[in-house]
Tab-separated table of C-alpha atoms and ligand atoms in Angstrom:
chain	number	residue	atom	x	y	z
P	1	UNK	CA	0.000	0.000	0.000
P	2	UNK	CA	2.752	2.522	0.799
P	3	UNK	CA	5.299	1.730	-1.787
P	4	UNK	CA	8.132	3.664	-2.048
P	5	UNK	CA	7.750	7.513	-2.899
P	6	UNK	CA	10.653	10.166	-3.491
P	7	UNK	CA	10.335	12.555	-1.478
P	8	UNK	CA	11.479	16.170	-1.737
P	9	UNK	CA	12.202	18.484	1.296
P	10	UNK	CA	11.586	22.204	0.202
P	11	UNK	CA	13.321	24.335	2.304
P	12	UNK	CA	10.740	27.572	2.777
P	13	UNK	CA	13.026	30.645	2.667
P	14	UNK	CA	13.557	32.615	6.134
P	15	UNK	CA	11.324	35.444	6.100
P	16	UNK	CA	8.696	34.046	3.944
P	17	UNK	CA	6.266	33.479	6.861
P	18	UNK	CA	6.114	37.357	7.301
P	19	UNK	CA	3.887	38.363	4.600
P	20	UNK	CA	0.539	35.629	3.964
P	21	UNK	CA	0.544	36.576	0.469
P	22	UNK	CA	3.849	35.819	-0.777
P	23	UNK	CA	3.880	32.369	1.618
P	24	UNK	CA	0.408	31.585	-0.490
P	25	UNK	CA	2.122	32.435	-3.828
P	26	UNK	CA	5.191	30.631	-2.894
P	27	UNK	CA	6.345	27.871	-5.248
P	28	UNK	CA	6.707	25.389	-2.459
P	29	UNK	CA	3.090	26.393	-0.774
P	30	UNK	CA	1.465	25.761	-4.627
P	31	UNK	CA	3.810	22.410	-5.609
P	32	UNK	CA	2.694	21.253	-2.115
P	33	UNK	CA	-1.017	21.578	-2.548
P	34	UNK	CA	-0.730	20.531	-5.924
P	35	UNK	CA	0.199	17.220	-4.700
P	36	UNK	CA	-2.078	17.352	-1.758
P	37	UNK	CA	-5.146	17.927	-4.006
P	38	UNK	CA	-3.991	14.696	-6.164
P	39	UNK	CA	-3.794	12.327	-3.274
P	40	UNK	CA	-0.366	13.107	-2.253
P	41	UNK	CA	1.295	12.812	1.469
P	42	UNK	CA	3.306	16.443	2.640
P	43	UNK	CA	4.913	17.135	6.097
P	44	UNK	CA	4.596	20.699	7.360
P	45	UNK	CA	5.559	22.815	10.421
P	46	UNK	CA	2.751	23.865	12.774
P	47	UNK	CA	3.282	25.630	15.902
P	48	UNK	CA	2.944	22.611	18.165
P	49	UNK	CA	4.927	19.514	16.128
P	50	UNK	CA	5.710	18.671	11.987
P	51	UNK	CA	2.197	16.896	11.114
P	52	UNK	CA	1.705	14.679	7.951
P	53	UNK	CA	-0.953	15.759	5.498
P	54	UNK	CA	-2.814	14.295	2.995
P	55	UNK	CA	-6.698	15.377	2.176
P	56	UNK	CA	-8.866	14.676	5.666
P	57	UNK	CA	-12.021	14.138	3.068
P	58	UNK	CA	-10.191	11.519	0.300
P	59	UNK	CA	-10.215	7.879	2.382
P	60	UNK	CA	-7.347	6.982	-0.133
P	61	UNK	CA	-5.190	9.823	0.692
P	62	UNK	CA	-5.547	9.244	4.269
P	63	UNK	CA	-5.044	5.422	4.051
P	64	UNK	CA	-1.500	6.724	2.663
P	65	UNK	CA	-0.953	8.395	6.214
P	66	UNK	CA	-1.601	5.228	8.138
P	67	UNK	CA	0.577	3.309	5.712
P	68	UNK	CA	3.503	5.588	5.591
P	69	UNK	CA	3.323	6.224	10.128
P	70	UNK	CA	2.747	2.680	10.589
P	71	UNK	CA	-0.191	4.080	12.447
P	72	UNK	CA	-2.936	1.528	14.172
P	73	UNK	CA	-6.185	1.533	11.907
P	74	UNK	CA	-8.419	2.794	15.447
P	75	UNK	CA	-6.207	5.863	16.297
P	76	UNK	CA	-7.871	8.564	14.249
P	77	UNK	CA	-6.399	11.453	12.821
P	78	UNK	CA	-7.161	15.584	13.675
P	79	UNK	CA	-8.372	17.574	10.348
P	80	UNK	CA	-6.398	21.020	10.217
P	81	UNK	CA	-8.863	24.135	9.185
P	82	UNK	CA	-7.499	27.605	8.302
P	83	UNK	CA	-10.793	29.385	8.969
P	84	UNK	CA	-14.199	28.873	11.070
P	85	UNK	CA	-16.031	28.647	7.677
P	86	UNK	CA	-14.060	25.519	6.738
P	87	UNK	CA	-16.133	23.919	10.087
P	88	UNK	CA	-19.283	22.933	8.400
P	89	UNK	CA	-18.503	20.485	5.971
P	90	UNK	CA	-16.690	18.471	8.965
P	91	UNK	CA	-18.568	19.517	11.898
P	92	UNK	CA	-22.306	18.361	12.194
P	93	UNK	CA	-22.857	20.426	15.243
P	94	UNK	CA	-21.341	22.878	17.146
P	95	UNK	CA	-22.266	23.272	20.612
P	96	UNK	CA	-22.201	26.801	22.332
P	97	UNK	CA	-19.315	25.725	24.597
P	98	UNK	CA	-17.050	24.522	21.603
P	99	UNK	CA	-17.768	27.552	19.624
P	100	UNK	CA	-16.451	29.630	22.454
P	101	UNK	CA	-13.436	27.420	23.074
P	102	UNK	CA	-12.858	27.947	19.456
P	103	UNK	CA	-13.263	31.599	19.643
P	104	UNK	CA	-10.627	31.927	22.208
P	105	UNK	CA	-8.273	29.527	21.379
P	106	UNK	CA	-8.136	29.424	17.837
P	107	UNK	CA	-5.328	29.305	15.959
P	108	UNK	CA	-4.156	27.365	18.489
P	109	UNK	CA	-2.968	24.471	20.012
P	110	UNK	CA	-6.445	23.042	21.133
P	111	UNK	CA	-8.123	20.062	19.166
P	112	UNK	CA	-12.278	20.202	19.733
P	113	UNK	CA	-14.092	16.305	19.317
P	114	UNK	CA	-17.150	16.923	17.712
P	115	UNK	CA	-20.243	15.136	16.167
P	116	UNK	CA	-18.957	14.586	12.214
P	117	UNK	CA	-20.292	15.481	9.092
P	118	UNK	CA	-21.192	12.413	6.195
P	119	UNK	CA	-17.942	14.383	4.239
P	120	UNK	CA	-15.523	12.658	6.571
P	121	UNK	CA	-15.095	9.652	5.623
P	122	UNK	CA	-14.227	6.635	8.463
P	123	UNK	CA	-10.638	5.808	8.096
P	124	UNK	CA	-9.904	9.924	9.226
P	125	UNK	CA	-12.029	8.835	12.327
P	126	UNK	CA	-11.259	5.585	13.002
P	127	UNK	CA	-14.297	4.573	12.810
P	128	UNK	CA	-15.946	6.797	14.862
P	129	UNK	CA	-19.242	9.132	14.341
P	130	UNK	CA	-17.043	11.880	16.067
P	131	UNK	CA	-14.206	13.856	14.421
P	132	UNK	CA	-11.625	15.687	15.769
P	133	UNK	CA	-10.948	19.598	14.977
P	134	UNK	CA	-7.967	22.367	15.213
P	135	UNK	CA	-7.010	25.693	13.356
P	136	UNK	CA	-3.083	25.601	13.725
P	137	UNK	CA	-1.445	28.532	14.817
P	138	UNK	CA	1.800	28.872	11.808
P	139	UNK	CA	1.858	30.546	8.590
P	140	UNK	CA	3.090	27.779	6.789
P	141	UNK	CA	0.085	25.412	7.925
P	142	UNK	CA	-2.352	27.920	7.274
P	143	UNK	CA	-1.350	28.479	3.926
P	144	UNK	CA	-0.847	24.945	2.890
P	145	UNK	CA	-4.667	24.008	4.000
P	146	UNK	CA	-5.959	27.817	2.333
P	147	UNK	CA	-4.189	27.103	-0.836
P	148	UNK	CA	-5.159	23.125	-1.120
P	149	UNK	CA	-8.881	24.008	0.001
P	150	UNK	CA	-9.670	21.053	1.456
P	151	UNK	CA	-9.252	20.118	5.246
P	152	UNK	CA	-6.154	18.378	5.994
P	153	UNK	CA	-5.890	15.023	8.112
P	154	UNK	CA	-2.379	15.629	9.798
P	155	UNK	CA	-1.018	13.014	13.026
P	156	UNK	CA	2.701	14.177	13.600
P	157	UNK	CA	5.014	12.857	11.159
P	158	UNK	CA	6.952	10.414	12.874
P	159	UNK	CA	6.888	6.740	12.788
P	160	UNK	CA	4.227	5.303	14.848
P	161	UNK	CA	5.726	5.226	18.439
P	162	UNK	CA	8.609	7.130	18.031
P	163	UNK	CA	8.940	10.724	19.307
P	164	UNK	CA	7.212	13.843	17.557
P	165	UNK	CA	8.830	15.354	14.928
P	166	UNK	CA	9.977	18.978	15.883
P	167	UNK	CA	12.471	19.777	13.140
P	168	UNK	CA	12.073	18.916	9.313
P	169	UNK	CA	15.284	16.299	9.710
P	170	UNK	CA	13.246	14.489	12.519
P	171	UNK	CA	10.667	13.621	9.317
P	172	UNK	CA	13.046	12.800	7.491
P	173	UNK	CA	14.865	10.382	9.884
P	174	UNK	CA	11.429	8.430	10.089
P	175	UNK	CA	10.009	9.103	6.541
P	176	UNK	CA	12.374	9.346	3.923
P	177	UNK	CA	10.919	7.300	0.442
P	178	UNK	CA	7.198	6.871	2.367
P	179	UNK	CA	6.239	10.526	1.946
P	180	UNK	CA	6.223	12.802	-0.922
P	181	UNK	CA	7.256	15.957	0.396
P	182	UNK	CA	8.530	17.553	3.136
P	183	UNK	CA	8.022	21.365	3.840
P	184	UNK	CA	11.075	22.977	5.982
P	185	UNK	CA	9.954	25.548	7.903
P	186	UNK	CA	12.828	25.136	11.054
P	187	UNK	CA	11.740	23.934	14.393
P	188	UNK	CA	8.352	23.821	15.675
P	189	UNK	CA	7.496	26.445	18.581
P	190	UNK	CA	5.676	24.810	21.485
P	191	UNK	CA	6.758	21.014	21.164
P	192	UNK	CA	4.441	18.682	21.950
P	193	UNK	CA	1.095	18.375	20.504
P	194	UNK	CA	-2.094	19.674	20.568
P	195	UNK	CA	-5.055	19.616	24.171
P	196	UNK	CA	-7.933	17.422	22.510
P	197	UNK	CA	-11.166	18.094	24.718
P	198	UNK	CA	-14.404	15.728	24.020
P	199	UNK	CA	-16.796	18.191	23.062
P	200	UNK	CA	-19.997	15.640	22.601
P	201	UNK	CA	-20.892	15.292	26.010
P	202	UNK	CA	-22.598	17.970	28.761
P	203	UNK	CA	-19.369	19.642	29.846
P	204	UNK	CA	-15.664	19.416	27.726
P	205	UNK	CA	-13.393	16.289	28.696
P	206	UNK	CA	-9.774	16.269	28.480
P	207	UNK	CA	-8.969	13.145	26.691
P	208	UNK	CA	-5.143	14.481	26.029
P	209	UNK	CA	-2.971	17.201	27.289
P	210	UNK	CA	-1.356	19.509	25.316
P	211	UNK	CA	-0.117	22.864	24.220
P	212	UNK	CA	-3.482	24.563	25.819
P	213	UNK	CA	-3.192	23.925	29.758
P	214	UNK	CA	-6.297	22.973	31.647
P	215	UNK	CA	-5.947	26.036	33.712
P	216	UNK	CA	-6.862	27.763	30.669
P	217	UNK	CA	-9.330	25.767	29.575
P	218	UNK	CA	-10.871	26.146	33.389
P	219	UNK	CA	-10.342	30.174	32.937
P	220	UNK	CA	-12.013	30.591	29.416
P	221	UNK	CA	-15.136	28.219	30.097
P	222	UNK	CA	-15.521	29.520	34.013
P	223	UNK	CA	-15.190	26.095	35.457
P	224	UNK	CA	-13.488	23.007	36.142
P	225	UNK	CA	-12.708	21.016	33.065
P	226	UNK	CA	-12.294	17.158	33.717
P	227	UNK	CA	-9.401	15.151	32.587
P	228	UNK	CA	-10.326	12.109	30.925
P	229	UNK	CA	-9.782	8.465	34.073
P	230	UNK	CA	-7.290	6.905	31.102
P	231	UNK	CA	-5.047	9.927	31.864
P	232	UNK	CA	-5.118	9.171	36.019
P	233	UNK	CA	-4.734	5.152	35.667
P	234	UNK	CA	-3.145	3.752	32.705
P	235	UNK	CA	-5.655	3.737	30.023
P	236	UNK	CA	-4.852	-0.527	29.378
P	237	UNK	CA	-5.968	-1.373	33.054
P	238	UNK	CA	-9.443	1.205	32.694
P	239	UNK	CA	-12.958	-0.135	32.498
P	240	UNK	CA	-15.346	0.953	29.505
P	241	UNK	CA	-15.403	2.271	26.083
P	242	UNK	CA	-12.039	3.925	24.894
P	243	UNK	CA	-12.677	7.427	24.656
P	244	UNK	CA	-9.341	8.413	22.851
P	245	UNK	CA	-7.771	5.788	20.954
P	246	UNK	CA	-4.234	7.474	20.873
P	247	UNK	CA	-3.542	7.463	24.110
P	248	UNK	CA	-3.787	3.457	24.858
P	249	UNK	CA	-0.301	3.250	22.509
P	250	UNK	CA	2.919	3.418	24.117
P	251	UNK	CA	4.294	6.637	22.438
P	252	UNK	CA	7.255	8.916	21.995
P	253	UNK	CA	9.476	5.456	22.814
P	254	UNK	CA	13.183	6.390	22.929
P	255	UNK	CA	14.843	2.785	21.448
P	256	UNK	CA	16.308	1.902	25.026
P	257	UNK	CA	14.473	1.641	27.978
P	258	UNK	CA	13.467	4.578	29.889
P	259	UNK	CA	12.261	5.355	33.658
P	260	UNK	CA	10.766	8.608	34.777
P	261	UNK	CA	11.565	10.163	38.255
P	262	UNK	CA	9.111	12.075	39.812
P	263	UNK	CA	9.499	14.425	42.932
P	264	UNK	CA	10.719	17.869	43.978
P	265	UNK	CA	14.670	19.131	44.097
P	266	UNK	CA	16.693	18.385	46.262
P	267	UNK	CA	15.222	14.664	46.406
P	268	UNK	CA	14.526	14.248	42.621
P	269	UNK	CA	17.908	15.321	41.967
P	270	UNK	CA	19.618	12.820	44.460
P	271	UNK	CA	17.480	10.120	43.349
P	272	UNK	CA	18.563	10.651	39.508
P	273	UNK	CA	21.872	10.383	40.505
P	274	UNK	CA	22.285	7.398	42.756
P	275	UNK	CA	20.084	5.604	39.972
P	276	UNK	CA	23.117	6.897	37.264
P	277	UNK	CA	25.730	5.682	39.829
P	278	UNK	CA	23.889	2.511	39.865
P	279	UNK	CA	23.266	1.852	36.274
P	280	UNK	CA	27.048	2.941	35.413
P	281	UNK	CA	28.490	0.158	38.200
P	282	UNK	CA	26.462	-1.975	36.961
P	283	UNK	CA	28.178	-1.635	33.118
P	284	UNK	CA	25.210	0.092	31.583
P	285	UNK	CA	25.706	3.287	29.138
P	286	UNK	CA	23.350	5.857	30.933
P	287	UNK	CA	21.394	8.773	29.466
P	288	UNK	CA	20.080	11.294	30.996
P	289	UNK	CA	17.466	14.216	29.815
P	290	UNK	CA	17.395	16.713	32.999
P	291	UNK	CA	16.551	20.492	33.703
P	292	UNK	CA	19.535	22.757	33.635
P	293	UNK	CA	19.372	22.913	37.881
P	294	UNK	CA	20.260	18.980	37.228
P	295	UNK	CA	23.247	19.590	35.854
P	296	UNK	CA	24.184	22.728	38.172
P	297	UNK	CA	23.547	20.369	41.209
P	298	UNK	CA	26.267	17.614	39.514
P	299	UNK	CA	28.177	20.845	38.757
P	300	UNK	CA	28.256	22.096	42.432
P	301	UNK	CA	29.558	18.693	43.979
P	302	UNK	CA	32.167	18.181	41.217
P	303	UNK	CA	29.974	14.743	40.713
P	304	UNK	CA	31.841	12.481	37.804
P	305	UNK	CA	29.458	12.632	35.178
P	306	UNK	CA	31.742	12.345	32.130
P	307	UNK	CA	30.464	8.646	31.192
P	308	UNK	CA	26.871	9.676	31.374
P	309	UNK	CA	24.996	10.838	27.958
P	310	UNK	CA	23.187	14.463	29.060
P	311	UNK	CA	20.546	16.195	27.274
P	312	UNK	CA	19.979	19.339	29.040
P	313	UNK	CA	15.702	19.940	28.375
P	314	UNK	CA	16.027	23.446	29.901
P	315	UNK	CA	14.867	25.044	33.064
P	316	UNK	CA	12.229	23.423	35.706
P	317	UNK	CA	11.560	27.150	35.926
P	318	UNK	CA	10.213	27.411	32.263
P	319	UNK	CA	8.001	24.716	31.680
P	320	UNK	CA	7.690	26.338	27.863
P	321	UNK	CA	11.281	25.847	27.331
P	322	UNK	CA	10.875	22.151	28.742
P	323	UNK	CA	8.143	21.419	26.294
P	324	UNK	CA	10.069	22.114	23.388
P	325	UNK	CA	12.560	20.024	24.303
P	326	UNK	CA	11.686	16.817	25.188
P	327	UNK	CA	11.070	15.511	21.835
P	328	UNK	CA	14.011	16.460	20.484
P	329	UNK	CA	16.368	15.168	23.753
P	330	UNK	CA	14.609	11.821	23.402
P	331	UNK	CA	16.078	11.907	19.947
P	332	UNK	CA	19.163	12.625	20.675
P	333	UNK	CA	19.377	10.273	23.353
P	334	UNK	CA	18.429	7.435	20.840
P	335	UNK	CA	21.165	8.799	18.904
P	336	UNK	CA	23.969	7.827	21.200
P	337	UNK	CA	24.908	4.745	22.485
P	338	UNK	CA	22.965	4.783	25.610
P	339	UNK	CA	21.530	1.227	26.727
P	340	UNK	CA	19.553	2.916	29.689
P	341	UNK	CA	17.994	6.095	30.236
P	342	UNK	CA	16.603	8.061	33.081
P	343	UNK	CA	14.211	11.369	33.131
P	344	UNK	CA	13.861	13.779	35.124
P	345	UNK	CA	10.023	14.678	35.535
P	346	UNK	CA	8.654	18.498	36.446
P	347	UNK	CA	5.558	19.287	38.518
P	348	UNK	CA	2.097	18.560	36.346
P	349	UNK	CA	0.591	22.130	36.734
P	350	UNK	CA	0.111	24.009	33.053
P	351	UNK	CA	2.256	22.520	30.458
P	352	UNK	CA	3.979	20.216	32.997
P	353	UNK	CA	0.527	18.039	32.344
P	354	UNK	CA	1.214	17.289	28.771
P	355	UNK	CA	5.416	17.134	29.252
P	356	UNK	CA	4.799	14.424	32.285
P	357	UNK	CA	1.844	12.621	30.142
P	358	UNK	CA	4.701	12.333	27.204
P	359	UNK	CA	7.352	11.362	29.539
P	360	UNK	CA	4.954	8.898	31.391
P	361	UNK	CA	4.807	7.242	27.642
P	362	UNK	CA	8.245	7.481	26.972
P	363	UNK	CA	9.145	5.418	29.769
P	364	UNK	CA	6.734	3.197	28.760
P	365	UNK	CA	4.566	3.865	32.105
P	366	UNK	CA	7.867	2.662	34.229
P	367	UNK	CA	7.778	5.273	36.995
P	368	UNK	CA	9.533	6.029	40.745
P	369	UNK	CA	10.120	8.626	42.830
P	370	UNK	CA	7.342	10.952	45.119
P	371	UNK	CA	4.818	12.493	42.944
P	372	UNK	CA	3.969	14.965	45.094
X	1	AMP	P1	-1.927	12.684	16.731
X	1	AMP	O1	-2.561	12.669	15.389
X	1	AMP	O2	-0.735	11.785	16.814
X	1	AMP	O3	-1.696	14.058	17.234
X	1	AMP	O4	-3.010	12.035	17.684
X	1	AMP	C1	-4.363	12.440	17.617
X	1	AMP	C2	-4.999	12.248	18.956
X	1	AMP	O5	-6.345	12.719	18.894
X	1	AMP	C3	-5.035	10.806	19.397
X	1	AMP	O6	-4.783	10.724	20.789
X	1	AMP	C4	-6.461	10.407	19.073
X	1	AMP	O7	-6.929	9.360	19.877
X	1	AMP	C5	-7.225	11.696	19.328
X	1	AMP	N1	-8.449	11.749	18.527
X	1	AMP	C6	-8.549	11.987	17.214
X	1	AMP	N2	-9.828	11.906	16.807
X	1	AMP	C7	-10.572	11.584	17.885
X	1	AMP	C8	-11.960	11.346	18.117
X	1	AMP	N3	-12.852	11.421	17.132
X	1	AMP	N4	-12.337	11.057	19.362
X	1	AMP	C9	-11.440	10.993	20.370
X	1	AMP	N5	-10.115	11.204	20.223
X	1	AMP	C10	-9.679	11.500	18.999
X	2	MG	MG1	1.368	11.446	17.149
């Protein structure tokens, strides 16, 4: 089914984002749809991670997507819209309290489930009667779906499992000869994916956390949003219906295994280092993703940590900076010869839920240390 495709990486020049015109007039923004409007498969930058593209309303396009991630048949895909118009053909109904998430968060970062439209065809879903919504915040994304004039089914464009894609050469690591093209717009702002909130039921539910924090969420809707029991207790071990297929596949998987710490400084930081001790004596290459005050703590006590692979994720101060990150240490990590690796976790208020939800998966749910 997926074959073997060349695929061309178009570099978008710096600057070109500035002005919407030229970006829609751009050779690369018209070759692109060109191939997206014939059935065609194109990674592109959005402000949260590189997605994969092909037209949300052709069920042959999109069976290309699922071919070329590797991507379980029941884990639907978001459609991308570039303006509130583009809504009705996908969205049967809108209640009151999606149209004024959408209002306030849109472009953005925040994915609405909603009752679907005949248009979308089953494969985008799943196989579900609900479909799932955003209006990315990047030039580049907006002008792709404008210019090809059809919604856009876009996962991130990784290989199923494997971290998200925040730079163009991450796509390319994963999907060189399965894709057709890739668009290079440099790395991706917030770095890791998008809040999707259940919009079907009485009050919004949500099923994963993102780039929009449920403090937000709580703020713009005047209440208390609920986060969806598979995100509290593993979603395999849960009673009832899967609400959000996604999240019941182990995800973001660096290639050896990983545990997450949990807990506060100074005990989070001890901890991470008497399991590194450990590892090391017992002849295992460690790696390590930790916040910068990591590394000033090892600094401070002249600790020995020459043998030990460090990716530095930024401050526990700037959760933002952390976000953007992770993805991209994870790859590193995989990238040297590390055959264990240990992460440090950050407290789960604003982005910290989505970063310690991704972590959580990256160690494949193996997790010590005091939460609290
Ligand atoms: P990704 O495309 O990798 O960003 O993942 C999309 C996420 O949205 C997955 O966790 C899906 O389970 C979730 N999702 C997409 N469509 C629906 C839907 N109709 N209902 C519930 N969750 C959805
Ligand atoms: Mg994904």
């Amino acid at each position: 089914m997926s074959g073997t495709r060349e695929t061309r990486i178009w570099k978008l020049p710096p600057g070109l984002s500035g002005s919407k015109e030229s970006l829609r007039n751009s050779a690369e923004i018209l070759g692109a749809a060109e191939v997206l409007q014939r059935g065609g498969l194109v990674a592109f930058p959005t402000e949260t991670v590189y997605g994969l593209g092909a037209n949300g309303l052709d069920a042959h396009a999109v069976a290309g997507i699922f071919a070329a991630k590797g991507r379980p048949a029941d884990n639907p895909l978001i459609l991308h819209i570039a303006t509130l118009a583009d809504l009705d053909q996908v969205v049967a109904r809108l209640p009151a309290q999606a149209a004024h998430l959408a209002h306030i968060f849109w472009p953005g970062p925040l994915t609405l489930v909603l009752p679907k439209t005949e248009n979308v065809p089953m494969i985008t879903t799943g196989g579900l009667g609900t479909v799932a919504v955003r209006m990315p915040d990047h030039p580049v994304a907006l002008a792709l779906i404008e210019v090809t004039g059809v919604p856009l089914a876009a996962p991130s464009a990784n290989t199923s499992g494997r971290p998200s894609p925040t730079e163009a050469a991450h796509v390319a690591a994963d999907l060189l000869g399965k894709i057709d093209i890739i668009l290079d717009g440099g790395s991706t702002g917030i770095g890791v994916e998008s809040t999707v909130v259940d919009c079907t039921g009485a009050s919004p539910v949500i099923l994963r956390p993102g780039g929009v924090s449920k403090e937000a969420l709580e703020q713009a809707i005047g209440g208390t949003v609920e986060v969806a029991p598979h995100l509290i207790a593993a979603e395999e071990f849960s009673e009832g219906p899967v609400r959000s297929p996604g999240m019941k596949y182990n995800h973001y998987a660096p290639k050896a295994p990983a545990l997450l710490v949990e807990g506060q400084p100074p005990d989070i930081f001890e901890q991470l280092t008497s399991l590194a001790v450990e590892l090391q004596a017992e002849g295992e290459i460690v790696g390590l993703m930790v916040s910068q005050e990591m590394v000033r703590y090892w600094q401070e006590r002249a600790i020995d940590t020459g043998k030990w692979q460090i990716m530095c994720m930024g401050s526990r101060r700037n959760l933002e900076e952390i976000a953007a990150n992770i993805y991209r240490g994870l790859r590193d990590l995989d990238n040297t010869n590390a055959t264990r690796i240990l992460l440090e976790g950050v407290p789960t208020s604003g982005l910290g839920l989505a970063i310690m939800n991704r972590l959580t998966k990256a160690a494949g749910h193996r997790v010590v240390g005091d939460g609290n």
